[in-house]
Short mmCIF file of C-alpha atoms in Angstrom, two decimals:
data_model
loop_
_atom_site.label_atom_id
_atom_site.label_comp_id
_atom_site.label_asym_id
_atom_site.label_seq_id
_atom_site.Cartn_x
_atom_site.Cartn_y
_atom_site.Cartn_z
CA UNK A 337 -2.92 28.43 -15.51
CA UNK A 338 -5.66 28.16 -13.53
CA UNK A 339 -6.09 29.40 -9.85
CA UNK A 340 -7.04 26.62 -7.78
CA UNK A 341 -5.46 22.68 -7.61
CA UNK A 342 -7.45 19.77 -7.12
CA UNK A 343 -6.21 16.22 -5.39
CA UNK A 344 -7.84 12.54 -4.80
CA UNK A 345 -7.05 9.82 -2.90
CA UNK A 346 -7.44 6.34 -5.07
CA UNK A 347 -6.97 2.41 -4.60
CA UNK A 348 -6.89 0.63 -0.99
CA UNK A 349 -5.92 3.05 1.97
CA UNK A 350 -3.24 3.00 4.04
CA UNK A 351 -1.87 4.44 7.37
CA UNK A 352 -0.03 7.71 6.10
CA UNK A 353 -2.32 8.45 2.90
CA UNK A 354 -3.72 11.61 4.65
CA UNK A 355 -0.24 12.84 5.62
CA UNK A 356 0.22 13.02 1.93
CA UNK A 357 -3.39 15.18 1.54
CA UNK A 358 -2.12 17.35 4.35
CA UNK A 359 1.46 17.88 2.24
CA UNK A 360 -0.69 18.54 -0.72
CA UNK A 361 -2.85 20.82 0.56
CA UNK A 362 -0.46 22.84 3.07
CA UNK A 363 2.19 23.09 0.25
CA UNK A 364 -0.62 24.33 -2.61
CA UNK A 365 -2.17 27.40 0.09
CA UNK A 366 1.38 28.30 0.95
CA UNK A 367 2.66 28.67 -2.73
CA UNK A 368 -0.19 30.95 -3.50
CA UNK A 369 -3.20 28.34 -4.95
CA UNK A 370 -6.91 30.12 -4.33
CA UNK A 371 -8.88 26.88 -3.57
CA UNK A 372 -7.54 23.66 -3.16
CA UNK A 373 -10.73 20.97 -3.92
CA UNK A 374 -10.53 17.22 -2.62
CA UNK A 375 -11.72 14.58 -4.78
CA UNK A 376 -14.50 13.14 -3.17
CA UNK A 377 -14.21 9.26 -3.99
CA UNK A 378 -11.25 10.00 -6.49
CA UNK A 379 -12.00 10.65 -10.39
CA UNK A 380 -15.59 8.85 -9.65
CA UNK A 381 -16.40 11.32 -7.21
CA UNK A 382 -14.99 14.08 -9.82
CA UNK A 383 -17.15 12.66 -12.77
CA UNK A 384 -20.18 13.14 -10.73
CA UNK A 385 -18.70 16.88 -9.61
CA UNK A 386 -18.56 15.98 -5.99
CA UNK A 387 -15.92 17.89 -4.30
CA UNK A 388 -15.21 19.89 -1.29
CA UNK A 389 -13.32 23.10 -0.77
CA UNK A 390 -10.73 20.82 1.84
CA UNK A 391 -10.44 24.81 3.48
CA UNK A 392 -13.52 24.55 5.35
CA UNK A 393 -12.56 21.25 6.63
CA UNK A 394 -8.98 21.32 8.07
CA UNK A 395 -9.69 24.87 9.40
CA UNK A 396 -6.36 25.11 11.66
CA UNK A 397 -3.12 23.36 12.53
CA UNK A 398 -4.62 20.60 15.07
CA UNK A 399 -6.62 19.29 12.17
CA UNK A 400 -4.04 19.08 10.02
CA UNK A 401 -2.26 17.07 13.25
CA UNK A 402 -5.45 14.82 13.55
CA UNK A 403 -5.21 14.19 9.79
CA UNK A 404 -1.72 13.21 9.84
CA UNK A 405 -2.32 10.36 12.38
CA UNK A 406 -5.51 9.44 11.09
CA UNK A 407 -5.68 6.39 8.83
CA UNK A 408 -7.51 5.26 6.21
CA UNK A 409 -8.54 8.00 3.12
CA UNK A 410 -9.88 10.98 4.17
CA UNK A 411 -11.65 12.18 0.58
CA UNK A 412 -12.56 8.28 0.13
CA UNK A 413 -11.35 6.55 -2.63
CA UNK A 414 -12.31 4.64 -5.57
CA UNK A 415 -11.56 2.13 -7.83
CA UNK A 416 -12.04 3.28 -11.21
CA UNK A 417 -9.95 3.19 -14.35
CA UNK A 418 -10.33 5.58 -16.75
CA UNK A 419 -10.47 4.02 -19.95
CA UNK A 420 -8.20 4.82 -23.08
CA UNK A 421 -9.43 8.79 -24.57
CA UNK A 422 -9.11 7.09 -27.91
CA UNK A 423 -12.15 5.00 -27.13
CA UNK A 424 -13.92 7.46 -25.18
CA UNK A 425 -12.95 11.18 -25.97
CA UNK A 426 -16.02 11.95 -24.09
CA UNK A 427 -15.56 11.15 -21.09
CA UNK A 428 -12.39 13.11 -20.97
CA UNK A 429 -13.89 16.28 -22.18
CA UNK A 430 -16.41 15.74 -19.69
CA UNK A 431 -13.82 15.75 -17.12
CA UNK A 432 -11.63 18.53 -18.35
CA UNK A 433 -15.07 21.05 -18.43
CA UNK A 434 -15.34 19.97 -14.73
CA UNK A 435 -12.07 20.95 -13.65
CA UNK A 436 -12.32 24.31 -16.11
CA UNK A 437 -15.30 24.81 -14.57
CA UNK A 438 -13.40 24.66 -11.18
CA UNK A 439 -10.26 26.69 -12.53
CA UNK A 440 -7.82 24.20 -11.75
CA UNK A 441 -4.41 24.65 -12.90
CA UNK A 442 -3.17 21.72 -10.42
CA UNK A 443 -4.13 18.02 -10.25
CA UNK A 444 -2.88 15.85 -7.75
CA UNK A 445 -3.70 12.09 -7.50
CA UNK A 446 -2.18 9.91 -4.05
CA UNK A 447 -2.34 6.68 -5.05
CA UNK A 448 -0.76 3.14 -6.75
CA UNK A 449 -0.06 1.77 -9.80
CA UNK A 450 -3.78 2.15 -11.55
CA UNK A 451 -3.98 5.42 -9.78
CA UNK A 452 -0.51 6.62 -11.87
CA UNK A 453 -2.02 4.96 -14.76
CA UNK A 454 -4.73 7.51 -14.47
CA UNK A 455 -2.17 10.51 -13.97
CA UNK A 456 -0.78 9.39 -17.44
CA UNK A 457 -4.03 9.46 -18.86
CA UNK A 458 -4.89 12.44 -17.99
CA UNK A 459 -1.52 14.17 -18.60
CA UNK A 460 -1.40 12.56 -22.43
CA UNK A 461 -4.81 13.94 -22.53
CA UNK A 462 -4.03 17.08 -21.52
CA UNK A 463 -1.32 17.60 -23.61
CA UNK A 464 -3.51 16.71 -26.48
CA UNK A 465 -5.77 19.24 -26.26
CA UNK A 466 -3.15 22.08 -24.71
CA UNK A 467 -4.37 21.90 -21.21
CA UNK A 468 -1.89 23.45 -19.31
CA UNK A 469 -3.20 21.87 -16.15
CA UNK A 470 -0.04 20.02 -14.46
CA UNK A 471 -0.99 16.17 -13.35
CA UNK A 472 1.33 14.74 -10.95
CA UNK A 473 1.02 11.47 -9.14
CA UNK A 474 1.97 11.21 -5.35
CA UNK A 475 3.13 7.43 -4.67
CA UNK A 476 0.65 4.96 -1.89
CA UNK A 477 0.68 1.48 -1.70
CA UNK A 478 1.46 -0.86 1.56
CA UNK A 479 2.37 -3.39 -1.23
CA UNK A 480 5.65 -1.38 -2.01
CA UNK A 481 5.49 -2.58 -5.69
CA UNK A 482 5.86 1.01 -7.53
CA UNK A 483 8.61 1.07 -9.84
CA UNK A 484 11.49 3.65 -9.91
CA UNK A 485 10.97 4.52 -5.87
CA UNK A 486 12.91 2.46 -3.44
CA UNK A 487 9.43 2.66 -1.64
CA UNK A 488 6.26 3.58 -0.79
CA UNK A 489 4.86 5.46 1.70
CA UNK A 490 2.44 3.01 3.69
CA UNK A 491 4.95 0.23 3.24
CA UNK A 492 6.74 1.13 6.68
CA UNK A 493 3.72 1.58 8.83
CA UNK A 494 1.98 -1.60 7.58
CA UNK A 495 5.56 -3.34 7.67
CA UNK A 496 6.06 -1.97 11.17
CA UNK A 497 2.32 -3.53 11.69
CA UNK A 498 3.50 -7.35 10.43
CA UNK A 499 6.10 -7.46 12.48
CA UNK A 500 4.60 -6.42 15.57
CA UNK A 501 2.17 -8.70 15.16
CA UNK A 502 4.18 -11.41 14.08
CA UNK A 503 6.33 -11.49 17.57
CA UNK A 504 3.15 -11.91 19.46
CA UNK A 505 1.47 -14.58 17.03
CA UNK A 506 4.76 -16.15 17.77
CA UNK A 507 4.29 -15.89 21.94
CA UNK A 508 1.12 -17.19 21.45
CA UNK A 509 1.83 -20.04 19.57
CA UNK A 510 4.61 -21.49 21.32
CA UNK A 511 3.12 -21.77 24.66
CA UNK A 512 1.83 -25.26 24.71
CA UNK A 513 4.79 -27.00 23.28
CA UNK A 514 2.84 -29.43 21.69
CA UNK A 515 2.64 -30.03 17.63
CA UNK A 516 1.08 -26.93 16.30
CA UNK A 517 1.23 -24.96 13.00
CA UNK A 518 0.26 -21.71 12.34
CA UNK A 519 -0.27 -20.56 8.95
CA UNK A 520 -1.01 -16.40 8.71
CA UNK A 521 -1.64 -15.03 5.70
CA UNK A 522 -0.42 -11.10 4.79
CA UNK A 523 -1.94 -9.00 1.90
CA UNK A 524 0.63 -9.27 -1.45
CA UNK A 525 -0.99 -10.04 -4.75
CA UNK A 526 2.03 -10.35 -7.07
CA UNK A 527 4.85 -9.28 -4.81
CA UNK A 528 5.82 -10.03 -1.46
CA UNK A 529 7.10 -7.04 0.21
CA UNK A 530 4.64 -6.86 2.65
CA UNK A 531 4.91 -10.88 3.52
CA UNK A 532 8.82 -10.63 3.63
CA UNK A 533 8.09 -7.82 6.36
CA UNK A 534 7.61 -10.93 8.73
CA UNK A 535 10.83 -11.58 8.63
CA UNK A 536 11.42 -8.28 11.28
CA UNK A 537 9.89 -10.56 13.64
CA UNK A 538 13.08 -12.09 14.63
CA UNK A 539 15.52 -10.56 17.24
CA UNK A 540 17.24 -10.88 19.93
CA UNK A 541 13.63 -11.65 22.35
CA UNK A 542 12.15 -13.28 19.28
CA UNK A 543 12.85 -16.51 17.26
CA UNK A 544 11.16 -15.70 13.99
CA UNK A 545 8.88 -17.13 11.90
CA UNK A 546 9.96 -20.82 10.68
CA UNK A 547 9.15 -20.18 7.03
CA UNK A 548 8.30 -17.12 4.58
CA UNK A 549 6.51 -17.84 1.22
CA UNK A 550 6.33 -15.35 -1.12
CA UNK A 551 4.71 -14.86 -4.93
CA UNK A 552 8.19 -14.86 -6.55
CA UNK A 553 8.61 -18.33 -5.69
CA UNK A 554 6.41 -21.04 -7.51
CA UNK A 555 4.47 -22.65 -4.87
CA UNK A 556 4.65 -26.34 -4.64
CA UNK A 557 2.13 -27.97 -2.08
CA UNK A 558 3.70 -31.57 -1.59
CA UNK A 559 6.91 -29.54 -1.07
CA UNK A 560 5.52 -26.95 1.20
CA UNK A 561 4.08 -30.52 3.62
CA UNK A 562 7.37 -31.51 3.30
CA UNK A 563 8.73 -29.23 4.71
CA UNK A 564 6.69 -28.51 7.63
CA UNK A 565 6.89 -31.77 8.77
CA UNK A 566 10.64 -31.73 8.62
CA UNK A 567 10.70 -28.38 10.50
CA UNK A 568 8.28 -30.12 13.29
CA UNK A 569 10.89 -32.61 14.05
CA UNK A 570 13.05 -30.29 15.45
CA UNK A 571 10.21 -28.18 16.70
CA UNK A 572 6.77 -29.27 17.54
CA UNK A 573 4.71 -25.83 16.87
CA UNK A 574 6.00 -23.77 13.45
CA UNK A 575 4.55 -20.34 12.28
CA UNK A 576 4.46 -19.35 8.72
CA UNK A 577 4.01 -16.36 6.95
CA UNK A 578 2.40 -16.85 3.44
CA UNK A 579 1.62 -14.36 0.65
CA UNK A 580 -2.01 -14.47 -0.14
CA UNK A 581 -0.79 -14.30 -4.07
CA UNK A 582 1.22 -17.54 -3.79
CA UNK A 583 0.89 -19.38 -6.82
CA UNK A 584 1.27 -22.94 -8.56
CA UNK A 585 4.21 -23.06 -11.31
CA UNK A 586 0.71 -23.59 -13.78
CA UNK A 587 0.41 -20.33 -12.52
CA UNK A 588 -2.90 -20.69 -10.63
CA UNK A 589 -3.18 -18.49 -7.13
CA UNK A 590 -2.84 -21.13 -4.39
CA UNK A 591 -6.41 -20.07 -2.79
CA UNK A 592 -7.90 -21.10 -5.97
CA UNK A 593 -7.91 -24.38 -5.03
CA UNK A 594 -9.82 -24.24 -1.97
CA UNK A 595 -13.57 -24.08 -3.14
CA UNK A 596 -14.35 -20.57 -2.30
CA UNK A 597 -15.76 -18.16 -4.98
CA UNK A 598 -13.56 -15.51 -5.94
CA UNK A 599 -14.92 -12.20 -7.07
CA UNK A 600 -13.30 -9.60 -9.29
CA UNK A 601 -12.80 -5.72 -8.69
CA UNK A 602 -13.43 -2.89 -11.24
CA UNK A 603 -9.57 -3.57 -11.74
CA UNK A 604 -9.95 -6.97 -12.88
CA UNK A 605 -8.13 -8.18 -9.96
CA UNK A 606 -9.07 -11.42 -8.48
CA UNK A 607 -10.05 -11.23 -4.82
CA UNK A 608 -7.61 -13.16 -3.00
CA UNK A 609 -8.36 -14.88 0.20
CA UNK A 610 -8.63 -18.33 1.81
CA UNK A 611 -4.76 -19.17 1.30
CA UNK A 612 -3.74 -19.94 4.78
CA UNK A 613 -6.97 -21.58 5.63
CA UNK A 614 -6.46 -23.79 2.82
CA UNK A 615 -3.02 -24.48 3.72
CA UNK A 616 -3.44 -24.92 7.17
CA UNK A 617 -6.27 -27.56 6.42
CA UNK A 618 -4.16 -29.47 4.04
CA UNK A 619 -1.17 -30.10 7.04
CA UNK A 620 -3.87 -30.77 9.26
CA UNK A 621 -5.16 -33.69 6.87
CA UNK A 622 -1.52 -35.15 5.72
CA UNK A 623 0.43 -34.48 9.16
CA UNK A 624 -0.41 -35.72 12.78
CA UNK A 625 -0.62 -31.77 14.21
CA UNK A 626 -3.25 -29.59 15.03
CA UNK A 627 -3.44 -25.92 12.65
CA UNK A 628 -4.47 -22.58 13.07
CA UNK A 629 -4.67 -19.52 10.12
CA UNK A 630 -4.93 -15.63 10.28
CA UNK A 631 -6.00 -13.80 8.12
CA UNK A 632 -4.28 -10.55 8.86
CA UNK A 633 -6.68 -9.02 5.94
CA UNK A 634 -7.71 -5.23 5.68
CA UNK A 635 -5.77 -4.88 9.47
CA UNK A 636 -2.37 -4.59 8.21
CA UNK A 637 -3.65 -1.58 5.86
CA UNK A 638 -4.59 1.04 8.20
CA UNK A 639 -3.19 0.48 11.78
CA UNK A 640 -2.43 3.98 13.10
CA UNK A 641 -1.84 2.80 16.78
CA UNK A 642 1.80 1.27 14.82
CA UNK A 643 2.25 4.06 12.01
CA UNK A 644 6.16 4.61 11.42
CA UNK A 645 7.23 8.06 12.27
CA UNK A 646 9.57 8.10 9.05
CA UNK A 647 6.72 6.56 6.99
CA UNK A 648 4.41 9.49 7.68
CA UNK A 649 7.40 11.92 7.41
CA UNK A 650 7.84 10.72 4.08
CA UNK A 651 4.36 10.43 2.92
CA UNK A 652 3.97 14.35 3.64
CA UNK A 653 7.13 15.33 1.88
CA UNK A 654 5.96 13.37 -1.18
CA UNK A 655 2.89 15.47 -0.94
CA UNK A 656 4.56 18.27 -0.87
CA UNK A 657 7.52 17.71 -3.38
CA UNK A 658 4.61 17.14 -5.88
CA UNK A 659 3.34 20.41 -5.34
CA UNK A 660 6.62 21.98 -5.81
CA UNK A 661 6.54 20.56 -9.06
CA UNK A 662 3.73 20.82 -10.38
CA UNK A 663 3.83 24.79 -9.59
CA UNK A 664 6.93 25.12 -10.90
CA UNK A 665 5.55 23.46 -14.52
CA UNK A 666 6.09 19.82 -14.45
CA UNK A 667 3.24 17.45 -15.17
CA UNK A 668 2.81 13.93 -16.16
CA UNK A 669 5.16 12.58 -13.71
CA UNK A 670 5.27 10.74 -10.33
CA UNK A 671 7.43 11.69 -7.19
CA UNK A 672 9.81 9.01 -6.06
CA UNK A 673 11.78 8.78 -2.52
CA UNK A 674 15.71 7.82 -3.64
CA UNK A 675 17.86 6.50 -0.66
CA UNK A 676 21.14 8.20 0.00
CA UNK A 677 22.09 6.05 2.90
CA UNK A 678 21.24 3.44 5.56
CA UNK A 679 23.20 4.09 8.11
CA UNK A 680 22.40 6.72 8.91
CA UNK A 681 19.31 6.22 6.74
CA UNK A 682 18.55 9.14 4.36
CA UNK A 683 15.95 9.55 1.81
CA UNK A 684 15.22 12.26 -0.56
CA UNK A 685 12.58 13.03 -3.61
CA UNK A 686 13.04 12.99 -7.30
CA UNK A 687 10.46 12.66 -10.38
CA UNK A 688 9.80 10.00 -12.57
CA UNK A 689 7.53 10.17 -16.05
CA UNK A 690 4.34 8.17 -15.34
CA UNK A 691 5.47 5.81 -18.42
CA UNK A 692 8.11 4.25 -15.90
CA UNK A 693 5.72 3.14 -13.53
CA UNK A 694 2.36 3.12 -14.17
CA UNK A 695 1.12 -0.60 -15.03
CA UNK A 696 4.53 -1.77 -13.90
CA UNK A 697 5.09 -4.18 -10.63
CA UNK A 698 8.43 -4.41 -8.35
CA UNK A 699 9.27 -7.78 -6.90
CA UNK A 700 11.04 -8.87 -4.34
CA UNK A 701 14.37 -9.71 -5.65
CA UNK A 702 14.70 -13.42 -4.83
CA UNK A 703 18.60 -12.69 -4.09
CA UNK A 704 16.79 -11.06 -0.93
CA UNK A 705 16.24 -14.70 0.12
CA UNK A 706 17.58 -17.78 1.55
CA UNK A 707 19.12 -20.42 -1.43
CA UNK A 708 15.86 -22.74 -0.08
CA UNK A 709 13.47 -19.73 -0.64
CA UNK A 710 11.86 -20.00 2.68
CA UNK A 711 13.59 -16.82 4.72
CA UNK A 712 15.00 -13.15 4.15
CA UNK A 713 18.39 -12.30 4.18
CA UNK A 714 20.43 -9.59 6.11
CA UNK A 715 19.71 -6.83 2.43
CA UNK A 716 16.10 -7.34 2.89
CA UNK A 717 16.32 -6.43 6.33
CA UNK A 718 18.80 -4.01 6.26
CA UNK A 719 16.10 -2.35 3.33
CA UNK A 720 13.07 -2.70 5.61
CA UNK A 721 14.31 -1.84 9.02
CA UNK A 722 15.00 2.01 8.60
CA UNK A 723 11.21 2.34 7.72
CA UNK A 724 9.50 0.98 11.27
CA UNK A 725 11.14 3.45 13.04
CA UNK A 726 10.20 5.59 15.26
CA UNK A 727 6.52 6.50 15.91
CA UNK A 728 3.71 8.95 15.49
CA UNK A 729 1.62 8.85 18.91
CA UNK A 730 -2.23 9.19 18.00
CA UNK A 731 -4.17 11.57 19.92
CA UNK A 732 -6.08 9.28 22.63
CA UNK A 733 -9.21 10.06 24.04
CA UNK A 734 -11.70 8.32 26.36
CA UNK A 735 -8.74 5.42 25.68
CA UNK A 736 -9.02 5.51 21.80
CA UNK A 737 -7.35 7.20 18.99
CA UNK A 738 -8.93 10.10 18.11
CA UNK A 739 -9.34 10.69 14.07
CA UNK A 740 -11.02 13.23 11.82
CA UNK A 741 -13.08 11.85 9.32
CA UNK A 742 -15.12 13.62 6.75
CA UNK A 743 -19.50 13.54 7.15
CA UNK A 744 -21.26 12.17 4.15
CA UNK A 745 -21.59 15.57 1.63
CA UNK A 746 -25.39 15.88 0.79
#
């Protein structure tokens, strides 16, 4: 096996992603690896050989700190998807001479669902040709939609984030106590995790949002007028959090009918956007009250002034459980956090094969929600709350955060 390990950071960022680089790369130099290389702009980066020995970056232990509570990926990231080696053996022994080349007997990829699709790629590959390089995939996503782990680390901070800033939308809103909606619109392409977050909103100095509308539910438009003109009658201004990925039963994203154009990523995903602001102008036009949307957009992704404490705890300790695996011989798989308990809450690690996740999606399960669809129950909540808790102070200086970031590599 070779003597160094190798890791990337894929797919949109998040708040804790570098606590997981910092668990990679702590746990690989204390179990003995010569060189650990980061990824520069994931497996793109890679293909073009641009890497860094992450050594002479996070020299001692306050830039490992600094990483920890920075947010955002610190290698970059990229999205790229590796196509099938059947159609393009080349490209794979391309890759495989690079990381020879490098003498990497380690592989670590931090990232979501394409990202593990790429772990499984490489590890069928791999396996093909007798590599005994280990691949093992390190869970990220705020959209908590990974299969087989009960979540993912950047779900809690970027939950934590949503309902922070739903309470205040909520102040704001209600001072005037005149007819008012507010539409705001959270990041969730196919599952609503992160929308259902808004539902934290609501305690005991908080009312809550009035209504929660989530991708698992067909989206009806006459219905959704409907409703927020019944709600107004007992309440003159309403907030409502709405999935960006709602769709029409015909199965058409909501924001599609607004006459935006909609680009497409290297993943083939859609770029989603425009669904409260087309929302809030339709109530505006059928219902005698003035609207407002917010887009809470790339902001929910990588707040580290709100990072969860046990969100970046467990990000790390995914890092570093896939280390201990990979070293001890496992490859092709994916670390998962399993919960024990909620009260008190306890989490642990186990491994998954990359077949159980990788181009897989995990829903909300609508038994998490009101019979009318529109809020979360006391599971959801009781699911959610244990991973806002507690928090990881960033370094302040001259009044702002202080991060470390990596200078462009000539």
């Amino acid at each position: 096996m070779g003597k160094n390990a190798i890791v990337g950071q894929s797919g949109g960022p998040t708040s804790v992603i570098n606590a997981s680089l910092a668990g990679v790369f702590e746990s690989c130099k204390s179990r003995g690896a010569d060189i650990v290389y980061g990824m520069c702009n994931g497996v793109a980066g890679l293909l073009e050989e641009r890497v860094v020995d992450l050594s002479t970056l996070l020299t001692d232990d306050l830039d490992i700190e600094l990483l920890k509570r920075t947010p955002s990926s610190f290698l970059g990231s990229c999205r790229y998807k590796l196509p099938d080696w059947h159609t393009d053996e080349a490209l794979y022994k391309k890759l495989f001479a690079i990381l020879e080349k490098l003498d990497i007997g380690c592989f670590f990829y931090i990232g979501g669902n394409d990202s593990m699709d790429t772990i499984g790629k490489l590890a069928e590959y791999g396996e093909c040709i007798q590599s005994d390089i280990r691949f093992m995939g390190v869970p990220k996503t705020i959209d908590n939609d990974l299969m087989v782990t009960d979540h993912t680390p950047g779900y809690g901070s970027a939950a934590k984030y949503i309902g922070v800033v739903m309470k205040e939308v909520i102040r704001d809103a209600t001072v005037y106590g005149t007819k008012y909606v507010t539409v705001v619109e959270i990041m969730g392409r196919n599952a609503g995790w992160l929308t259902a977050a808004a539902a934290l909103a609501k305690s005991d100095d908080c009312e809550g949002v009035d209504m929660i509308c989530l991708p698992e539910v067909p989206f009806h438009v006459e219905h959704f007028i409907e409703k927020v003109r019944v709600m107004q009658e007992k309440k003159p201004s309403i907030v409502i959090a709405v999935s960006e990925g709602v769709k029409l039963e015909d199965g058409r994203y909501v924001c599609e009918l607004a006459d935006d154009v909609h680009a497409v990523d290297a993943f083939g995903h859609k770029a989603l956007t425009g669904t409260a602001r087309y929302l809030a102008n339709v109530v505006a036009r059928n219902l005698d009250t003035k609207t407002r949307c917010i887009e809470l957009s790339t902001l929910q992704r990588c707040a580290g002034h709100l990072t969860s404490r046990t969100d970046i705890t467990e990000a790390y300790q995914v890092g570093g459980a896939a280390v201990k695996a990979a070293f001890e011989g496992v490859t092709g798989q994916m670390v998962a956090l399993k919960r024990i308990s909620n009260s008190p809450y306890q989490c642990t690690t186990e491994l998954h094969p990359i077949s159980e996740v990788a181009n897989l999606e995990k829903k909300v399960p609508l038994s998490w929600m009101n019979e009318a669809h529109t809020q979360m129950t006391e599971d959801f909540l009781a699911y959610a709350r244990p991973l806002i808790q507690a928090e990881l102070t960033p370094l302040y200086i001259a009044g702002l955060p202080h991060h470390i970031y990596m200078k462009p590599q000539k």
